[in-house]
Tab-separated table of C-alpha atoms in Angstrom:
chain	number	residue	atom	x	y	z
A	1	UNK	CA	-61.656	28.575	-68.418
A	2	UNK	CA	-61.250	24.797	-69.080
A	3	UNK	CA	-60.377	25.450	-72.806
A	4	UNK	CA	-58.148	27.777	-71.999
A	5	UNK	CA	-55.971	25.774	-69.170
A	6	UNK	CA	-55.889	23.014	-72.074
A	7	UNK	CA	-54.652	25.286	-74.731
A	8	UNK	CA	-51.846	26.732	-72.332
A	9	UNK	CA	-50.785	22.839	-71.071
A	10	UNK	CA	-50.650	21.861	-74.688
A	11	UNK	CA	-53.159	19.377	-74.833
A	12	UNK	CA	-54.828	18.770	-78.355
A	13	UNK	CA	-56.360	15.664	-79.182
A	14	UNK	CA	-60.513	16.072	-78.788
A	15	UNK	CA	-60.551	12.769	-76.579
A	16	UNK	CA	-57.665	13.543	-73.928
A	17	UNK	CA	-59.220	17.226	-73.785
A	18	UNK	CA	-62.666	15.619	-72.851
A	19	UNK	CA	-60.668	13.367	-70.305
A	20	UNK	CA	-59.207	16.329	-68.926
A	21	UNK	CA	-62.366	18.636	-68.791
A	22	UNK	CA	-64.167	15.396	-67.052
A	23	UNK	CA	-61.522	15.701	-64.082
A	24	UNK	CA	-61.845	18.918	-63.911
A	25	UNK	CA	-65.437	18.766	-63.139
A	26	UNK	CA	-64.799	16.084	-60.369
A	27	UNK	CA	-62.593	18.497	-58.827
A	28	UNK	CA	-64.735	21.404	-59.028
A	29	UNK	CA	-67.890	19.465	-57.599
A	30	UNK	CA	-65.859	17.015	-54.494
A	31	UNK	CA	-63.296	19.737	-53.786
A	32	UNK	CA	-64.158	23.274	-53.175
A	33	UNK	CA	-61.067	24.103	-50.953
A	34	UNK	CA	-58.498	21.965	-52.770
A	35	UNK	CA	-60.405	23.437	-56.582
A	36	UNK	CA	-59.994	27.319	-54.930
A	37	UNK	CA	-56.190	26.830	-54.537
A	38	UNK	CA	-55.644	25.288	-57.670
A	39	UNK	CA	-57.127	28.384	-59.053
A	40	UNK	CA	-54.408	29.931	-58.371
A	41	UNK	CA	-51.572	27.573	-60.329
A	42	UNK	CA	-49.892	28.688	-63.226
A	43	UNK	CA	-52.878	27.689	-66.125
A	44	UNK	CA	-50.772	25.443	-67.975
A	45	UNK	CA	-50.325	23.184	-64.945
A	46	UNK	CA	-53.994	22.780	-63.830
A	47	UNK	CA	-55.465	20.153	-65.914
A	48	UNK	CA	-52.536	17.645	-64.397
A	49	UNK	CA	-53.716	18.908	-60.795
A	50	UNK	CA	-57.213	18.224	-62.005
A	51	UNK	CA	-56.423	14.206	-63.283
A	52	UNK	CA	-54.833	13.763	-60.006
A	53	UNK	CA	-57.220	14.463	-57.915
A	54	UNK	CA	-59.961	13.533	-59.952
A	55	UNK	CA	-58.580	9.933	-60.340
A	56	UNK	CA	-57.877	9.937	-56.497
A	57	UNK	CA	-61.668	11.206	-56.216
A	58	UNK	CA	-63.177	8.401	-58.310
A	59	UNK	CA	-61.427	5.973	-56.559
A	60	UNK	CA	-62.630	7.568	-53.162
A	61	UNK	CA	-66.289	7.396	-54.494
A	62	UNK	CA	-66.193	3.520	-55.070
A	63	UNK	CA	-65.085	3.148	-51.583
A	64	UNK	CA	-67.235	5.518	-49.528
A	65	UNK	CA	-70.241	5.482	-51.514
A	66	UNK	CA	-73.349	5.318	-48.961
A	67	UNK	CA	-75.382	4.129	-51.833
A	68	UNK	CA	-77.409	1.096	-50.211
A	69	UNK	CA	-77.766	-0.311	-53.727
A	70	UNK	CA	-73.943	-0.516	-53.627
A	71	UNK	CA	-72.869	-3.699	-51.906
A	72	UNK	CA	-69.454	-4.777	-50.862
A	73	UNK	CA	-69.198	-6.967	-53.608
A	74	UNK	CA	-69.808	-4.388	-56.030
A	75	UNK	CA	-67.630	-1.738	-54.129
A	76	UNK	CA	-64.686	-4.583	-54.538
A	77	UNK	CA	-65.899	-5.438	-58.326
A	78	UNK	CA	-65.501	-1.665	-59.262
A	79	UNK	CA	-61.888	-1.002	-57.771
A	80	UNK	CA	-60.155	-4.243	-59.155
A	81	UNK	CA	-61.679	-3.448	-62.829
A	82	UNK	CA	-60.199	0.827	-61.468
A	83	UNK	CA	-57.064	-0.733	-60.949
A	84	UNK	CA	-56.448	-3.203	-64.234
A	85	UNK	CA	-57.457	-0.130	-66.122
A	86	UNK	CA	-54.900	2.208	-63.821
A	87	UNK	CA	-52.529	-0.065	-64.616
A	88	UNK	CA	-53.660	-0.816	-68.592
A	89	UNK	CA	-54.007	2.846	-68.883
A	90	UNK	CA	-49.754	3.815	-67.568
A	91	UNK	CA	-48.520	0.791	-69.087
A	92	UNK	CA	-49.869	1.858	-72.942
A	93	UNK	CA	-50.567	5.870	-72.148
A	94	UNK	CA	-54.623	4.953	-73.511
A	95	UNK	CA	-57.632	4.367	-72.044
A	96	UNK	CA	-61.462	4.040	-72.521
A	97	UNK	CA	-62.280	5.502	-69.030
A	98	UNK	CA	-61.592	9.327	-69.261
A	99	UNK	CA	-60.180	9.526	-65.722
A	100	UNK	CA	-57.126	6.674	-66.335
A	101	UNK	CA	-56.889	8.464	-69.596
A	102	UNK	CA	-55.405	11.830	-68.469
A	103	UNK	CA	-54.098	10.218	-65.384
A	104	UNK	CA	-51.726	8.424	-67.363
A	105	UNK	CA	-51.062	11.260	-69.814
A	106	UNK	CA	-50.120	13.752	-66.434
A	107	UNK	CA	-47.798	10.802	-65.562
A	108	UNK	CA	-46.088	10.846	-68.790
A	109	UNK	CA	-45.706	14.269	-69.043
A	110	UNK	CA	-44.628	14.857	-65.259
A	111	UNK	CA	-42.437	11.999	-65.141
A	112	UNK	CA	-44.323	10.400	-62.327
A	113	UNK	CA	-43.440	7.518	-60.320
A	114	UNK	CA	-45.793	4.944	-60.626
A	115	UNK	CA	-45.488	3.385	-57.706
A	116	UNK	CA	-47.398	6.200	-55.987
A	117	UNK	CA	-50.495	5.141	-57.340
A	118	UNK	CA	-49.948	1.223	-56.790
A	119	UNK	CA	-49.764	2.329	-52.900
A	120	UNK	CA	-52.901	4.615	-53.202
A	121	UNK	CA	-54.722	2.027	-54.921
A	122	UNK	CA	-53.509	-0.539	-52.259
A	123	UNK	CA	-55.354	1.984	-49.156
A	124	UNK	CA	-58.203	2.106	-51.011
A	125	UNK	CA	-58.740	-1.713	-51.275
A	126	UNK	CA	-57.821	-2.120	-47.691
A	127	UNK	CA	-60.957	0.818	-46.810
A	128	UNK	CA	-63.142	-2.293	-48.395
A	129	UNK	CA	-61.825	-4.474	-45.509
A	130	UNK	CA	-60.389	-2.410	-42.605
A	131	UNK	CA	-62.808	-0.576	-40.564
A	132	UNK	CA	-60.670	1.228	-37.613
A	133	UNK	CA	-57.177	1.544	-36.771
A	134	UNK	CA	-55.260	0.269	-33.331
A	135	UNK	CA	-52.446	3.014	-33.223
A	136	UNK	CA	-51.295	6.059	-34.655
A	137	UNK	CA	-48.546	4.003	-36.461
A	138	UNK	CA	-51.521	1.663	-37.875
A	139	UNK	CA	-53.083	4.744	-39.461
A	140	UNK	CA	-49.874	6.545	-41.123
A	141	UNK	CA	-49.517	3.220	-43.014
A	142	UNK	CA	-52.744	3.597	-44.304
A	143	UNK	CA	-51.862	7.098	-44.877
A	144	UNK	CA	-49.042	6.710	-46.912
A	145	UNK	CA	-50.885	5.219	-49.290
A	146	UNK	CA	-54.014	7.323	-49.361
A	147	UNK	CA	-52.709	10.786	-48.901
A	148	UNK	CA	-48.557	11.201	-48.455
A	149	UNK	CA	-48.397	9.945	-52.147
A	150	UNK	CA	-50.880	12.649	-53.476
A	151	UNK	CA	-48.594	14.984	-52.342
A	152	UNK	CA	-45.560	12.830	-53.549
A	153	UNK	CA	-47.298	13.025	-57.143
A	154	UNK	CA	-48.021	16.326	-56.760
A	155	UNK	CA	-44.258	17.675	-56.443
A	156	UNK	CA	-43.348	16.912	-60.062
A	157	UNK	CA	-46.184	19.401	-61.121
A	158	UNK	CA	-45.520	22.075	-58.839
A	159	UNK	CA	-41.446	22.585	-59.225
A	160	UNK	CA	-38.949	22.995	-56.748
A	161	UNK	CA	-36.661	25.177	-55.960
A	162	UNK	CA	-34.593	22.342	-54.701
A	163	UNK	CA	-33.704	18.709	-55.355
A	164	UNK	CA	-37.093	17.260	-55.304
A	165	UNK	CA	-35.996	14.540	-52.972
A	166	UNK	CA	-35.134	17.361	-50.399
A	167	UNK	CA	-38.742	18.475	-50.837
A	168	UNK	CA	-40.928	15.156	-50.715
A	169	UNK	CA	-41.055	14.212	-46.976
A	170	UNK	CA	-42.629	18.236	-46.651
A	171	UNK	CA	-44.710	17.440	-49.560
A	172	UNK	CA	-46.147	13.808	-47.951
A	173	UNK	CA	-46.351	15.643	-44.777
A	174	UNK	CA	-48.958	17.853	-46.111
A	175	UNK	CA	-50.456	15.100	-47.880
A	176	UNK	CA	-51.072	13.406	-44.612
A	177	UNK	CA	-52.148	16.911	-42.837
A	178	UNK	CA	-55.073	17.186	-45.322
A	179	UNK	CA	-56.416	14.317	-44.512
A	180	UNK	CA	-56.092	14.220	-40.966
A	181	UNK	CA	-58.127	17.155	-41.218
A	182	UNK	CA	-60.785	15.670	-43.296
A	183	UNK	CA	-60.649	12.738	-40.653
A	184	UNK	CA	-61.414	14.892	-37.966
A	185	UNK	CA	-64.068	17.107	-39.418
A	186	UNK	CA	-66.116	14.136	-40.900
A	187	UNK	CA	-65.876	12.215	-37.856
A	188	UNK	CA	-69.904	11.271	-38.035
A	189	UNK	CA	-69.945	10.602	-42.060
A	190	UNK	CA	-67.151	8.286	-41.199
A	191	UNK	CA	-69.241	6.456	-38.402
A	192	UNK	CA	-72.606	6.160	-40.548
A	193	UNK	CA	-69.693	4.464	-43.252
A	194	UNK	CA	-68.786	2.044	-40.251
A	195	UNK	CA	-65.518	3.432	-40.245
A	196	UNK	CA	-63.047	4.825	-37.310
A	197	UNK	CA	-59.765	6.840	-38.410
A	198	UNK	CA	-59.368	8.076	-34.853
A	199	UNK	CA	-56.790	5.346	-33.495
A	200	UNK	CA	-58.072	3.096	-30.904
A	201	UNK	CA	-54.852	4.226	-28.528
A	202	UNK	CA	-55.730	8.009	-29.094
A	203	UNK	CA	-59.365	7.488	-28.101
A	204	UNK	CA	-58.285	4.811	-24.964
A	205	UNK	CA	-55.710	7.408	-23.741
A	206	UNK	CA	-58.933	9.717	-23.260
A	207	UNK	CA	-61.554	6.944	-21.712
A	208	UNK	CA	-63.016	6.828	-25.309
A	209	UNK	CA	-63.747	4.173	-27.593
A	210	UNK	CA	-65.635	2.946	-30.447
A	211	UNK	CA	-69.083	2.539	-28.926
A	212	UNK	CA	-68.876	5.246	-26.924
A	213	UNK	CA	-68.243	7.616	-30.623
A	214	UNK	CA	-71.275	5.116	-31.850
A	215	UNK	CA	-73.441	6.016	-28.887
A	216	UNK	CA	-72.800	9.951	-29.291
A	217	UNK	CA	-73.951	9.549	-33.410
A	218	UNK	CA	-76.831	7.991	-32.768
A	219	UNK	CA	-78.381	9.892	-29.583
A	220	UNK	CA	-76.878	12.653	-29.823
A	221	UNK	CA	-75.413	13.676	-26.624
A	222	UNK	CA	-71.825	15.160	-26.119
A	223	UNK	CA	-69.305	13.188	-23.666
A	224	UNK	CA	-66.401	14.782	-22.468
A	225	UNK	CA	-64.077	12.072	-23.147
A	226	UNK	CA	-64.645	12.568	-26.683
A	227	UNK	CA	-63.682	16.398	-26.512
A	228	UNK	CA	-60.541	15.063	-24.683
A	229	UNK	CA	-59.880	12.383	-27.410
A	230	UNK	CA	-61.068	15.132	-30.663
A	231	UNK	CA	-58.428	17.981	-29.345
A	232	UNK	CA	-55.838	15.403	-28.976
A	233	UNK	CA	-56.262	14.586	-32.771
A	234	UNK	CA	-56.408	18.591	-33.368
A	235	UNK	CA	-53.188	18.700	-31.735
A	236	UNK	CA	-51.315	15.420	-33.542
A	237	UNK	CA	-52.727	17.141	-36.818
A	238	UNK	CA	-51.289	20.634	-36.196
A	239	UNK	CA	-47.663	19.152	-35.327
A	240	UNK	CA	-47.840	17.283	-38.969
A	241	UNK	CA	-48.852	20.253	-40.370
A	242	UNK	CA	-45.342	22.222	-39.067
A	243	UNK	CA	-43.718	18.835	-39.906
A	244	UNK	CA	-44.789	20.075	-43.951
A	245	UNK	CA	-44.503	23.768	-43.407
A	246	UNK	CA	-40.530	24.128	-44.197
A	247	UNK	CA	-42.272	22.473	-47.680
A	248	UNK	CA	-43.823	25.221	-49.074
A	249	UNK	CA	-40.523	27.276	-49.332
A	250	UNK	CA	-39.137	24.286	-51.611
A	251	UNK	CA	-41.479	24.653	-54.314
A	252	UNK	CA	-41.416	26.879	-57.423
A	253	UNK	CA	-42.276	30.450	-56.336
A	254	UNK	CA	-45.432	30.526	-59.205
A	255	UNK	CA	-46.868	27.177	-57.208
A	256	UNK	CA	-45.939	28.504	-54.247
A	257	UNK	CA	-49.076	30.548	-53.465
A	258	UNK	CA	-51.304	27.702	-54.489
A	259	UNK	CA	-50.304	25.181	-51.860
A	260	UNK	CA	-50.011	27.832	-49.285
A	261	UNK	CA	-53.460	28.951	-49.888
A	262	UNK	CA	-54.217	25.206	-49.553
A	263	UNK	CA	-51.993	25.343	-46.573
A	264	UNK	CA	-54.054	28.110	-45.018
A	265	UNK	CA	-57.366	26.889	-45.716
A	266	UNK	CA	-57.506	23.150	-44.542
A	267	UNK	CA	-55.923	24.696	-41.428
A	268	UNK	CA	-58.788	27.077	-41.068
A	269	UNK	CA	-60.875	23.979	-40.645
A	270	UNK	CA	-59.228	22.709	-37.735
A	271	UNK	CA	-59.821	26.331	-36.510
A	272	UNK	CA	-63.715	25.675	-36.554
A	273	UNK	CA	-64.030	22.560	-35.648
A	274	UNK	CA	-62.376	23.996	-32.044
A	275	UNK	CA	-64.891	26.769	-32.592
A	276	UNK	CA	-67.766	24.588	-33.276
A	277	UNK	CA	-66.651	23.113	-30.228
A	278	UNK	CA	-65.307	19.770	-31.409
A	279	UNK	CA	-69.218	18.588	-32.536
A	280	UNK	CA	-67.814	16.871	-35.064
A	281	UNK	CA	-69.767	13.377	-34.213
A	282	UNK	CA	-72.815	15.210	-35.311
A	283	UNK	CA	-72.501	18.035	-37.796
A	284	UNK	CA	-69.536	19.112	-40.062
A	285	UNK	CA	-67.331	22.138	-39.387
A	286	UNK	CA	-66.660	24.283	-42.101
A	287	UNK	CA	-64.584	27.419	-42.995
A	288	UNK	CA	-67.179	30.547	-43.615
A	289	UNK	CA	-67.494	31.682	-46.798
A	290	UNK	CA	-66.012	34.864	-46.234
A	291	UNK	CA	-62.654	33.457	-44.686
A	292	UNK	CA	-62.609	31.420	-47.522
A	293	UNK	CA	-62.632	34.137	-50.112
A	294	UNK	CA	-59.794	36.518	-47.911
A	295	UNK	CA	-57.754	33.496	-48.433
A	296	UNK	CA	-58.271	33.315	-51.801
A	297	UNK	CA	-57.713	37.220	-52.458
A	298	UNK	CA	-54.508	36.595	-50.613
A	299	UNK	CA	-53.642	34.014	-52.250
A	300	UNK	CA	-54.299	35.992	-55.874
A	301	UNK	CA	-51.716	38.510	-54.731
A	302	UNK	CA	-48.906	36.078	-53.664
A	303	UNK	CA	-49.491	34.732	-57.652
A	304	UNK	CA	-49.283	38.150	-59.425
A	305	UNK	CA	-46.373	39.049	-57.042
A	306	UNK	CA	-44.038	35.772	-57.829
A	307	UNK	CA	-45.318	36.270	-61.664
A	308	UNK	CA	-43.525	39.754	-61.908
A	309	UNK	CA	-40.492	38.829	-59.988
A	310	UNK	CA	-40.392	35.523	-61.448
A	311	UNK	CA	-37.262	35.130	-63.848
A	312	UNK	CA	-36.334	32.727	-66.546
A	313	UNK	CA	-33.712	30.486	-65.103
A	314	UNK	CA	-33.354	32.277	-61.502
A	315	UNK	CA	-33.914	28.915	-59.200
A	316	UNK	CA	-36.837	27.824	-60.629
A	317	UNK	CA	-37.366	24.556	-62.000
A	318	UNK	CA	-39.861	24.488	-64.745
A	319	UNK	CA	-42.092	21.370	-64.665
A	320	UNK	CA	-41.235	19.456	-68.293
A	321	UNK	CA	-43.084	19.684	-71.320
A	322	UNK	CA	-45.511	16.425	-73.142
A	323	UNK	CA	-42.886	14.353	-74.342
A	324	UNK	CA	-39.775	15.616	-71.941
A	325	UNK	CA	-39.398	13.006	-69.778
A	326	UNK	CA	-40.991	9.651	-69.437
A	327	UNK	CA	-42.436	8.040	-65.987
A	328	UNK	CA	-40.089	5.049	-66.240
A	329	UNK	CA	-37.424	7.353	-65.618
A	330	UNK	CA	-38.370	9.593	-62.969
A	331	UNK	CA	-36.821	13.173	-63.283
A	332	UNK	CA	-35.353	14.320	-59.697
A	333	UNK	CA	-35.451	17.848	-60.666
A	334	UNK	CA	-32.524	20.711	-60.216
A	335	UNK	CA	-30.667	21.707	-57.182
A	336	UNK	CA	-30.558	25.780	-56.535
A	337	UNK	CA	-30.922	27.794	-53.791
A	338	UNK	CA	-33.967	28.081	-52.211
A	339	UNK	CA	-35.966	31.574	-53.121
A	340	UNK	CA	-37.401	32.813	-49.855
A	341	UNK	CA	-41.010	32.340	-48.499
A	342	UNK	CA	-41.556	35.913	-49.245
A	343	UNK	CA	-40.873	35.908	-53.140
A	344	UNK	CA	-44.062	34.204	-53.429
């Protein structure tokens, strides 16, 4: 399958194919949900999908890493050599590390802003440093960086159906929903990392705190204040997710089906975490197995459907070819009418 999404996005040369087929394999081990709705892009477009998120996935893994071998020095070591080859690797469009490599080749052939990743690399430094957040306003800053601009660099591959400005505050949205919801289900990992991404406010508003989430870890015991505090953050997280909703309409109608399986799934997580009771402190929800695969089959027949009534040149903006458009000069895309959320 990896050969063959190469062939179909063009790419050639033995080395950025490697680099490619590397990210891929990131993907398909870190992100089952997000690598199950990529499935379902157009083949020619998922290698790009694949260097985004497998850059954004390395960079993750320097951060998080529970390793006790790994000290902070090392953690902060590894990220500043990441990000003078990130920036090395977008500056000259080459690279010895295979991840920077087809990074910078997806932002060269998507015309993608580089700024996006100076901010995410900027969130991830400040994970070496900051370990909890006083407000919600705290937090989407952190946000912005760390998840709003995957989805940011994410629209250019996808395709709109409208001016891609019109589009990105959806797109960010869902950036930011995702990982809300990864914040709330991993609510224990987080605490063994000595990190907090519940804000301080949220959790005070409830009789919460800190210790009191540290106390529940290591003992055990459920306190009612943190149920209060959890569904709060449920709630916050649902309302961003409507916030990206109108987004999904925006895109091209062959994407379309990806991002709303995407959609669907991370929501279905939220769904069982208030199922598993909000337990979160001490065991990870997750979506069964079999929801996960309805999804998917749903998700199939959205593709086929928008691939038949998909027309050349009827409000669809193709995402540009290698050598189309350059990411110094960031392509805003092509204004039509929007095709309707049932095309897809």
């Amino acid at each position: 399958m990896s050969d063959r999404e190469l062939d179909a996005a063009a790419v050639t040369h033995p080395r950025l194919r490697e680099a490619y087929t590397r990210c891929r394999e990131l993907n398909a081990r870190h992100g089952k949900t997000y690598f199950l709705a990529t499935r379902l892009l157009p083949v020619e477009r998922r290698p790009a999908v694949h260097a985004l998120y497998g850059f954004a996935r390395w960079a993750d893994d320097i951060v998080d890493s529970l390793d006790a071998a790994t000290t902070p020095d090392h953690r902060r070591t590894a990220l500043t050599d990441l990000q003078r080859s990130l920036e090395d690797g977008l500056r000259t469009g080459h690279s010895s590390e295979p991840v920077v490599l087809a990074l910078a080749d997806t932002a060269r052939r998507y015309a993608i802003d580089h700024r996006h990743f100076t901010d995410f690399m900027a969130s991830m430094r400040s994970d070496l440093d900051v370990t909890d957040y006083p407000t919600y306003d705290d937090l989407r800053t952190y946000m912005h960086g760390s998840a709003a601009v995957i989805g940011l660099q994410m629209l250019p591959v996808l395709g709109t159906v409208t001016a891609r400005e019109e589009a990105a505050p959806h797109a960010a949205a869902l950036g930011v929903a995702f990982q809300l919801t990864n914040f709330l289900r991993d609510v224990g990992e987080d605490l063994d990392r000595g990190r907090v991404y519940l804000p301080a406010d949220l959790l005070r508003a409830h009789g919460a705190d800190r210790e009191l989430l540290y106390w529940s870890r290591s003992t055990g015991r459920r306190d009612p204040r943190i149920t209060q505090a959890l569904r709060a953050m449920e709630d916050l997280t649902r309302q961003v997710y409507r916030e990206a909703a109108p987004g999904l309409a925006m895109l091209d109608p062959v994407s379309r089906p990806c991002i709303r399986t995407a959609f669907v799934l991370y929501g279905g997580i939220l769904d069982a975490v208030a199922q598993d009771g909000y337990a979160v402190v001490h065991r990870r929800a997750a979506v069964p197995r079999r929801r996960r695969a309805a999804v998917a089959l749903d998700g199939l027949a959205r593709v086929l459907a928008a691939r038949v009534r998909a027309r050349p040149g009827q409000g669809r903006v193709i995402a540009p070819r290698a050598g189309e458009a350059t990411a110094s000069a960031p392509s805003s895309g092509t204004s039509t009418r929007p095709v309707p959320e049932e095309a897809a």
